[in-house]
Amino acid sequence: MDRLLPKALRLGDTIGLVSPSSPSPDLQRIEKAVAYLERLGYRVMPARHFNTHAENRCDLDRQKIQDLHDMFSNNTVRAIFCLRGGSGSSRLLKALDYDIIARNPKILAGYSDITALSLAIYAKTGMVTFSGPMLATELHSPTPFTEENFWKILTSPGKHHEIAAHPDHPMTLFTPGTALGTLLAGNLTVLDGLVGTPFMPSMRESLLLVEDINEEPYRVDRLLAHLDNAYLLDHVSGLLYGQFRRDPLHPDEGGPLLDILEFYARKIKPGSPCAAGFSYGHTDLLLTLPVGAHCRYSVTDKGISISTMAPVTT
């Protein structure tokens, strides 16, 4: 399957807004995010059912699917930004018309629960998507680090990108080295739920990057064990762990979690690069990652970086 690159964003373009996962009760954040996009010089078009609530889950899912089809089909929409994560996007995968998406490749941005859409779209169409900031979680008031990386990667066709971790995120080095492959980045829990389905991309020669939030170490162990038992870790060319954030009421047991991450670092091919602490996940210092793009991992005692040619075209 050929890799599909969406067109880069330009000032004056229209950005469509969708809510494939949970709705957001914080209308002020949404208003601030819309104002932020318009202030930068973009037009904004909310989907017909954007941020709506419905008691009937079947009706709600039909609305979400229609919104996605409408946004991909609309020739005036250049990019599609997601509202937030939460839950629900995995329920949409069987009903999506992937031919519509393949005929109209465009930027799709979101992470967390949006991982299901990102991976399924890449598996079914070869289209690169962008695991990064969302309206109600970051774009209402993005940090300079998050903002700079996000717009640079969405608006710079033909350029080489070096995506480096923030210095405030300490790295734990397991295996130094470099590797080339297809970047598959996302939330570990959501990614794990796609294993064994036709919506999971091939892990062969992939660069895997996973993050999670509010998961006890024993659950992270179980999720990674599932990937290992499915023989998926055998195929990756490199493994990076992003941020594994915990609720302040249940502080991270750094030692046990790091022990678990290191254990599975030894499950990938010997010599393949692996480290923990990359600036990706549920954090204010969030990098945007091109899911499905051909990338290079570099892991040294000085830090972690991902390099790629522009995942957008003119």
mmCIF file of C-alpha atoms in Angstrom:
data_model
loop_
_atom_site.group_PDB
_atom_site.id
_atom_site.type_symbol
_atom_site.label_atom_id
_atom_site.label_comp_id
_atom_site.label_asym_id
_atom_site.label_seq_id
_atom_site.Cartn_x
_atom_site.Cartn_y
_atom_site.Cartn_z
ATOM 1 C CA MET A 1 0.000 0.000 0.000
ATOM 2 C CA ASP A 2 1.344 3.422 -0.968
ATOM 3 C CA ARG A 3 1.772 6.043 1.741
ATOM 4 C CA LEU A 4 -0.697 8.944 1.376
ATOM 5 C CA LEU A 5 0.486 12.379 2.487
ATOM 6 C CA PRO A 6 -2.091 15.091 3.198
ATOM 7 C CA LYS A 7 -1.628 18.633 1.942
ATOM 8 C CA ALA A 8 0.058 21.134 4.237
ATOM 9 C CA LEU A 9 -1.971 23.795 6.007
ATOM 10 C CA ARG A 10 -1.760 27.369 4.720
ATOM 11 C CA LEU A 11 -2.997 30.575 6.290
ATOM 12 C CA GLY A 12 -6.595 31.140 5.295
ATOM 13 C CA ASP A 13 -7.367 27.422 5.017
ATOM 14 C CA THR A 14 -10.462 25.945 6.651
ATOM 15 C CA ILE A 15 -10.048 23.596 9.613
ATOM 16 C CA GLY A 16 -12.944 21.249 10.322
ATOM 17 C CA LEU A 17 -13.770 20.407 13.938
ATOM 18 C CA VAL A 18 -14.998 16.931 14.919
ATOM 19 C CA SER A 19 -15.640 15.039 18.165
ATOM 20 C CA PRO A 20 -15.170 11.297 17.468
ATOM 21 C CA SER A 21 -14.512 10.496 21.134
ATOM 22 C CA SER A 22 -16.049 12.042 24.254
ATOM 23 C CA PRO A 23 -17.812 15.423 24.290
ATOM 24 C CA SER A 24 -16.401 18.265 26.361
ATOM 25 C CA PRO A 25 -18.400 20.097 29.038
ATOM 26 C CA ASP A 26 -15.905 22.984 28.982
ATOM 27 C CA LEU A 27 -17.398 25.297 26.368
ATOM 28 C CA GLN A 28 -15.038 28.084 27.365
ATOM 29 C CA ARG A 29 -12.035 25.993 26.346
ATOM 30 C CA ILE A 30 -13.621 25.267 22.979
ATOM 31 C CA GLU A 31 -14.331 28.956 22.411
ATOM 32 C CA LYS A 32 -10.738 29.821 23.302
ATOM 33 C CA ALA A 33 -9.392 27.160 20.927
ATOM 34 C CA VAL A 34 -11.566 28.443 18.066
ATOM 35 C CA ALA A 35 -10.490 32.028 18.775
ATOM 36 C CA TYR A 36 -6.850 30.891 18.816
ATOM 37 C CA LEU A 37 -7.156 29.245 15.382
ATOM 38 C CA GLU A 38 -8.939 32.261 13.917
ATOM 39 C CA ARG A 39 -6.373 34.628 15.404
ATOM 40 C CA LEU A 40 -3.647 32.676 13.603
ATOM 41 C CA GLY A 41 -5.447 33.234 10.300
ATOM 42 C CA TYR A 42 -7.450 30.029 9.778
ATOM 43 C CA ARG A 43 -11.141 29.585 9.100
ATOM 44 C CA VAL A 44 -13.002 27.189 11.386
ATOM 45 C CA MET A 45 -15.921 24.917 10.470
ATOM 46 C CA PRO A 46 -17.489 22.809 13.255
ATOM 47 C CA ALA A 47 -19.102 19.584 12.073
ATOM 48 C CA ARG A 48 -22.888 19.384 12.205
ATOM 49 C CA HIS A 49 -22.867 17.239 15.356
ATOM 50 C CA PHE A 50 -19.715 18.693 16.912
ATOM 51 C CA ASN A 51 -19.668 18.209 20.711
ATOM 52 C CA THR A 52 -23.261 16.968 20.821
ATOM 53 C CA HIS A 53 -24.649 14.596 23.438
ATOM 54 C CA ALA A 54 -27.017 11.706 22.745
ATOM 55 C CA GLU A 55 -28.458 9.124 25.106
ATOM 56 C CA ASN A 56 -28.690 6.560 22.321
ATOM 57 C CA ARG A 57 -25.178 5.358 21.572
ATOM 58 C CA CYS A 58 -26.138 4.057 18.122
ATOM 59 C CA ASP A 59 -27.487 7.471 17.107
ATOM 60 C CA LEU A 60 -24.414 9.174 18.528
ATOM 61 C CA ASP A 61 -22.045 6.934 16.585
ATOM 62 C CA ARG A 62 -23.979 7.490 13.352
ATOM 63 C CA GLN A 63 -23.625 11.230 13.879
ATOM 64 C CA LYS A 64 -19.884 10.962 14.509
ATOM 65 C CA ILE A 65 -19.372 8.840 11.398
ATOM 66 C CA GLN A 66 -21.429 11.240 9.279
ATOM 67 C CA ASP A 67 -19.357 14.158 10.566
ATOM 68 C CA LEU A 68 -16.100 12.438 9.606
ATOM 69 C CA HIS A 69 -17.408 11.521 6.149
ATOM 70 C CA ASP A 70 -18.669 15.082 5.630
ATOM 71 C CA MET A 71 -15.358 16.641 6.633
ATOM 72 C CA PHE A 72 -13.254 14.367 4.450
ATOM 73 C CA SER A 73 -15.637 14.875 1.504
ATOM 74 C CA ASN A 74 -15.792 18.663 1.837
ATOM 75 C CA ASN A 75 -13.287 20.166 -0.596
ATOM 76 C CA THR A 76 -13.135 23.440 1.324
ATOM 77 C CA VAL A 77 -11.804 21.698 4.460
ATOM 78 C CA ARG A 78 -8.005 21.353 4.471
ATOM 79 C CA ALA A 79 -7.523 19.783 7.918
ATOM 80 C CA ILE A 80 -9.600 18.068 10.599
ATOM 81 C CA PHE A 81 -8.916 18.718 14.287
ATOM 82 C CA CYS A 82 -10.401 16.559 17.050
ATOM 83 C CA LEU A 83 -12.079 17.946 20.161
ATOM 84 C CA ARG A 84 -10.589 15.646 22.802
ATOM 85 C CA GLY A 85 -9.966 12.021 23.705
ATOM 86 C CA GLY A 86 -11.884 9.989 26.279
ATOM 87 C CA SER A 87 -13.662 7.058 24.666
ATOM 88 C CA GLY A 88 -15.790 6.080 21.702
ATOM 89 C CA SER A 89 -13.641 6.301 18.581
ATOM 90 C CA SER A 90 -13.021 2.537 18.490
ATOM 91 C CA ARG A 91 -16.759 1.976 17.951
ATOM 92 C CA LEU A 92 -16.607 3.850 14.643
ATOM 93 C CA LEU A 93 -13.995 1.777 12.844
ATOM 94 C CA LYS A 94 -16.220 -0.849 11.191
ATOM 95 C CA ALA A 95 -18.644 1.735 9.816
ATOM 96 C CA LEU A 96 -16.158 4.244 8.404
ATOM 97 C CA ASP A 97 -15.950 4.509 4.624
ATOM 98 C CA TYR A 98 -12.194 4.302 4.110
ATOM 99 C CA ASP A 99 -12.573 4.894 0.371
ATOM 100 C CA ILE A 100 -13.867 8.406 1.113
ATOM 101 C CA ILE A 101 -10.806 9.038 3.277
ATOM 102 C CA ALA A 102 -8.370 7.593 0.724
ATOM 103 C CA ARG A 103 -9.851 9.758 -2.048
ATOM 104 C CA ASN A 104 -9.576 12.885 0.102
ATOM 105 C CA PRO A 105 -6.371 12.676 2.170
ATOM 106 C CA LYS A 106 -6.123 15.561 4.607
ATOM 107 C CA ILE A 107 -4.598 16.349 7.982
ATOM 108 C CA LEU A 108 -6.303 14.591 10.907
ATOM 109 C CA ALA A 109 -4.970 15.690 14.298
ATOM 110 C CA GLY A 110 -5.622 14.177 17.722
ATOM 111 C CA TYR A 111 -4.220 11.684 20.226
ATOM 112 C CA SER A 112 -5.263 9.571 23.229
ATOM 113 C CA ASP A 113 -8.533 7.822 22.233
ATOM 114 C CA ILE A 114 -8.067 9.187 18.685
ATOM 115 C CA THR A 115 -5.286 6.571 18.419
ATOM 116 C CA ALA A 116 -7.933 4.130 17.183
ATOM 117 C CA LEU A 117 -8.803 6.361 14.228
ATOM 118 C CA SER A 118 -5.166 7.156 13.428
ATOM 119 C CA LEU A 119 -4.054 3.544 13.309
ATOM 120 C CA ALA A 120 -7.159 2.281 11.504
ATOM 121 C CA ILE A 121 -6.938 4.964 8.829
ATOM 122 C CA TYR A 122 -3.275 4.189 8.240
ATOM 123 C CA ALA A 123 -3.943 0.432 8.160
ATOM 124 C CA LYS A 124 -6.799 0.801 5.668
ATOM 125 C CA THR A 125 -5.602 3.662 3.456
ATOM 126 C CA GLY A 126 -1.904 4.329 4.068
ATOM 127 C CA MET A 127 -2.718 7.940 4.997
ATOM 128 C CA VAL A 128 -0.417 9.660 7.476
ATOM 129 C CA THR A 129 -2.227 11.215 10.453
ATOM 130 C CA PHE A 130 -0.949 13.423 13.264
ATOM 131 C CA SER A 131 -0.953 12.383 16.899
ATOM 132 C CA GLY A 132 -0.919 15.719 18.650
ATOM 133 C CA PRO A 133 -2.832 18.544 20.358
ATOM 134 C CA MET A 134 -6.612 18.744 20.522
ATOM 135 C CA LEU A 135 -9.036 21.621 20.971
ATOM 136 C CA ALA A 136 -10.271 21.091 24.530
ATOM 137 C CA THR A 137 -7.030 19.725 25.979
ATOM 138 C CA GLU A 138 -4.174 21.790 24.514
ATOM 139 C CA LEU A 139 -5.140 24.229 21.744
ATOM 140 C CA HIS A 140 -7.146 26.500 24.029
ATOM 141 C CA SER A 141 -3.817 27.582 25.565
ATOM 142 C CA PRO A 142 -0.871 25.624 24.113
ATOM 143 C CA THR A 143 2.599 25.858 25.596
ATOM 144 C CA PRO A 144 5.202 27.392 23.246
ATOM 145 C CA PHE A 145 6.901 23.980 22.917
ATOM 146 C CA THR A 146 3.659 22.240 21.926
ATOM 147 C CA GLU A 147 2.611 25.066 19.630
ATOM 148 C CA GLU A 148 5.897 25.376 17.731
ATOM 149 C CA ASN A 149 6.198 21.670 16.941
ATOM 150 C CA PHE A 150 2.528 21.326 15.984
ATOM 151 C CA TRP A 151 2.413 24.088 13.407
ATOM 152 C CA LYS A 152 5.873 23.410 12.009
ATOM 153 C CA ILE A 153 5.045 19.824 11.107
ATOM 154 C CA LEU A 154 1.604 20.678 9.644
ATOM 155 C CA THR A 155 2.689 23.664 7.546
ATOM 156 C CA SER A 156 6.170 22.829 6.204
ATOM 157 C CA PRO A 157 6.124 20.687 3.049
ATOM 158 C CA GLY A 158 9.458 19.552 1.653
ATOM 159 C CA LYS A 159 11.385 20.106 4.870
ATOM 160 C CA HIS A 160 13.303 17.779 7.159
ATOM 161 C CA HIS A 161 11.951 17.623 10.714
ATOM 162 C CA GLU A 162 13.896 16.805 13.847
ATOM 163 C CA ILE A 163 11.462 16.017 16.667
ATOM 164 C CA ALA A 164 13.370 16.154 19.946
ATOM 165 C CA ALA A 165 12.237 15.550 23.519
ATOM 166 C CA HIS A 166 11.876 18.494 25.888
ATOM 167 C CA PRO A 167 14.741 18.847 28.403
ATOM 168 C CA ASP A 168 12.240 18.900 31.282
ATOM 169 C CA HIS A 169 11.338 15.279 30.493
ATOM 170 C CA PRO A 170 14.114 13.095 31.915
ATOM 171 C CA MET A 171 15.102 10.149 29.766
ATOM 172 C CA THR A 172 15.740 6.596 30.896
ATOM 173 C CA LEU A 173 18.027 4.872 28.398
ATOM 174 C CA PHE A 174 17.561 1.138 27.911
ATOM 175 C CA THR A 175 19.325 0.478 24.589
ATOM 176 C CA PRO A 176 21.151 3.152 22.557
ATOM 177 C CA GLY A 177 21.111 3.114 18.786
ATOM 178 C CA THR A 178 19.324 4.224 15.636
ATOM 179 C CA ALA A 179 16.578 2.604 13.580
ATOM 180 C CA LEU A 180 14.478 3.302 10.495
ATOM 181 C CA GLY A 181 10.840 2.384 10.033
ATOM 182 C CA THR A 182 7.192 3.400 9.965
ATOM 183 C CA LEU A 183 6.224 5.417 13.029
ATOM 184 C CA LEU A 184 3.270 3.960 14.945
ATOM 185 C CA ALA A 185 2.514 6.205 17.914
ATOM 186 C CA GLY A 186 -0.450 6.186 20.244
ATOM 187 C CA ASN A 187 -2.092 5.444 23.539
ATOM 188 C CA LEU A 188 -1.088 1.989 24.773
ATOM 189 C CA THR A 189 -4.545 0.979 26.032
ATOM 190 C CA VAL A 190 -6.272 1.974 22.787
ATOM 191 C CA LEU A 191 -3.572 0.456 20.568
ATOM 192 C CA ASP A 192 -3.724 -2.772 22.549
ATOM 193 C CA GLY A 193 -7.458 -2.995 21.878
ATOM 194 C CA LEU A 194 -6.835 -3.106 18.119
ATOM 195 C CA VAL A 195 -4.583 -6.173 18.251
ATOM 196 C CA GLY A 196 -6.167 -9.018 16.292
ATOM 197 C CA THR A 197 -8.437 -6.708 14.288
ATOM 198 C CA PRO A 198 -8.074 -5.562 10.664
ATOM 199 C CA PHE A 199 -7.583 -2.031 11.986
ATOM 200 C CA MET A 200 -4.144 -2.719 13.468
ATOM 201 C CA PRO A 201 -1.296 -1.799 11.103
ATOM 202 C CA SER A 202 1.556 -4.220 10.536
ATOM 203 C CA MET A 203 4.298 -3.886 13.127
ATOM 204 C CA ARG A 204 6.978 -5.185 10.776
ATOM 205 C CA GLU A 205 9.914 -2.772 10.706
ATOM 206 C CA SER A 206 7.884 -0.247 12.675
ATOM 207 C CA LEU A 207 9.019 2.320 15.197
ATOM 208 C CA LEU A 208 6.607 1.910 18.101
ATOM 209 C CA LEU A 209 5.919 4.746 20.550
ATOM 210 C CA VAL A 210 3.341 4.341 23.323
ATOM 211 C CA GLU A 211 2.040 6.427 26.220
ATOM 212 C CA ASP A 212 -0.730 6.141 28.790
ATOM 213 C CA ILE A 213 -2.402 7.902 31.683
ATOM 214 C CA ASN A 214 -3.699 6.818 35.097
ATOM 215 C CA GLU A 215 -2.793 3.173 34.573
ATOM 216 C CA GLU A 216 -1.376 1.156 37.450
ATOM 217 C CA PRO A 217 1.977 -0.513 36.715
ATOM 218 C CA TYR A 218 0.350 -3.956 36.747
ATOM 219 C CA ARG A 219 -2.023 -2.846 33.978
ATOM 220 C CA VAL A 220 0.838 -1.482 31.882
ATOM 221 C CA ASP A 221 2.523 -4.857 32.375
ATOM 222 C CA ARG A 222 -0.606 -6.652 31.153
ATOM 223 C CA LEU A 223 -0.944 -4.428 28.080
ATOM 224 C CA LEU A 224 2.684 -4.862 27.050
ATOM 225 C CA ALA A 225 2.474 -8.604 27.716
ATOM 226 C CA HIS A 226 -0.415 -8.762 25.256
ATOM 227 C CA LEU A 227 1.718 -7.131 22.558
ATOM 228 C CA ASP A 228 4.528 -9.539 23.358
ATOM 229 C CA ASN A 229 2.285 -12.625 23.359
ATOM 230 C CA ALA A 230 0.884 -11.552 19.986
ATOM 231 C CA TYR A 231 4.505 -11.587 18.718
ATOM 232 C CA LEU A 232 4.245 -7.923 17.781
ATOM 233 C CA LEU A 233 7.246 -6.747 19.783
ATOM 234 C CA ASP A 234 9.363 -9.233 17.823
ATOM 235 C CA HIS A 235 8.831 -7.179 14.666
ATOM 236 C CA VAL A 236 9.484 -3.597 15.797
ATOM 237 C CA SER A 237 12.740 -1.898 14.821
ATOM 238 C CA GLY A 238 12.673 0.463 17.788
ATOM 239 C CA LEU A 239 10.572 1.153 20.884
ATOM 240 C CA LEU A 240 10.031 4.426 22.701
ATOM 241 C CA TYR A 241 7.917 5.073 25.771
ATOM 242 C CA GLY A 242 6.282 8.464 26.109
ATOM 243 C CA GLN A 243 4.801 9.903 29.279
ATOM 244 C CA PHE A 244 3.002 7.516 31.628
ATOM 245 C CA ARG A 245 1.166 10.015 33.795
ATOM 246 C CA ARG A 246 -0.626 9.213 37.031
ATOM 247 C CA ASP A 247 -3.338 11.024 38.957
ATOM 248 C CA PRO A 248 -1.844 13.268 41.695
ATOM 249 C CA LEU A 249 -3.797 11.250 44.269
ATOM 250 C CA HIS A 250 -1.982 8.126 43.121
ATOM 251 C CA PRO A 251 1.602 9.224 42.457
ATOM 252 C CA ASP A 252 3.651 7.221 40.013
ATOM 253 C CA GLU A 253 5.569 4.343 41.486
ATOM 254 C CA GLY A 254 8.546 5.210 39.273
ATOM 255 C CA GLY A 255 10.633 2.199 40.209
ATOM 256 C CA PRO A 256 8.080 -0.545 39.498
ATOM 257 C CA LEU A 257 6.891 1.103 36.288
ATOM 258 C CA LEU A 258 10.410 1.620 34.979
ATOM 259 C CA ASP A 259 11.225 -1.989 35.798
ATOM 260 C CA ILE A 260 8.244 -3.080 33.702
ATOM 261 C CA LEU A 261 9.194 -0.832 30.783
ATOM 262 C CA GLU A 262 12.753 -2.125 30.868
ATOM 263 C CA PHE A 263 11.545 -5.739 30.956
ATOM 264 C CA TYR A 264 9.694 -5.267 27.657
ATOM 265 C CA ALA A 265 12.572 -3.284 26.194
ATOM 266 C CA ARG A 266 14.451 -6.612 26.297
ATOM 267 C CA LYS A 267 11.679 -8.291 24.302
ATOM 268 C CA ILE A 268 12.377 -6.442 21.053
ATOM 269 C CA LYS A 269 15.150 -7.418 18.645
ATOM 270 C CA PRO A 270 18.620 -7.241 20.268
ATOM 271 C CA GLY A 271 20.320 -3.935 19.602
ATOM 272 C CA SER A 272 17.117 -2.110 18.696
ATOM 273 C CA PRO A 273 16.970 1.352 20.291
ATOM 274 C CA CYS A 274 14.712 1.792 23.304
ATOM 275 C CA ALA A 275 14.238 4.537 25.888
ATOM 276 C CA ALA A 276 11.561 6.026 28.123
ATOM 277 C CA GLY A 277 10.532 9.611 28.812
ATOM 278 C CA PHE A 278 9.804 11.022 25.348
ATOM 279 C CA SER A 279 7.712 14.213 25.235
ATOM 280 C CA TYR A 280 4.543 12.566 24.018
ATOM 281 C CA GLY A 281 1.315 11.771 25.808
ATOM 282 C CA HIS A 282 -0.891 13.515 28.333
ATOM 283 C CA THR A 283 1.497 16.359 29.073
ATOM 284 C CA ASP A 284 1.621 20.116 28.520
ATOM 285 C CA LEU A 285 4.903 19.595 26.652
ATOM 286 C CA LEU A 286 3.410 17.564 23.811
ATOM 287 C CA LEU A 287 5.148 16.756 20.548
ATOM 288 C CA THR A 288 3.154 16.104 17.376
ATOM 289 C CA LEU A 289 4.016 12.810 15.692
ATOM 290 C CA PRO A 290 3.263 11.757 12.086
ATOM 291 C CA VAL A 291 1.651 8.324 12.410
ATOM 292 C CA GLY A 292 2.485 6.222 9.361
ATOM 293 C CA ALA A 293 5.430 8.359 8.226
ATOM 294 C CA HIS A 294 8.853 6.898 7.487
ATOM 295 C CA CYS A 295 11.055 8.014 10.385
ATOM 296 C CA ARG A 296 14.397 7.504 12.077
ATOM 297 C CA TYR A 297 14.819 6.932 15.815
ATOM 298 C CA SER A 298 17.990 8.159 17.479
ATOM 299 C CA VAL A 299 18.569 7.162 21.097
ATOM 300 C CA THR A 300 21.823 8.178 22.800
ATOM 301 C CA ASP A 301 22.938 9.082 26.297
ATOM 302 C CA LYS A 302 22.319 12.710 25.284
ATOM 303 C CA GLY A 303 18.644 12.268 24.458
ATOM 304 C CA ILE A 304 15.919 10.995 22.143
ATOM 305 C CA SER A 305 14.954 12.349 18.738
ATOM 306 C CA ILE A 306 12.801 11.336 15.785
ATOM 307 C CA SER A 307 13.637 12.614 12.315
ATOM 308 C CA THR A 308 11.519 12.513 9.177
ATOM 309 C CA MET A 309 11.020 14.219 5.856
ATOM 310 C CA ALA A 310 7.920 16.374 5.688
ATOM 311 C CA PRO A 311 4.792 14.236 6.252
ATOM 312 C CA VAL A 312 2.739 16.804 4.306
ATOM 313 C CA THR A 313 2.791 17.802 0.651
ATOM 314 C CA THR A 314 2.057 20.988 -1.277
#
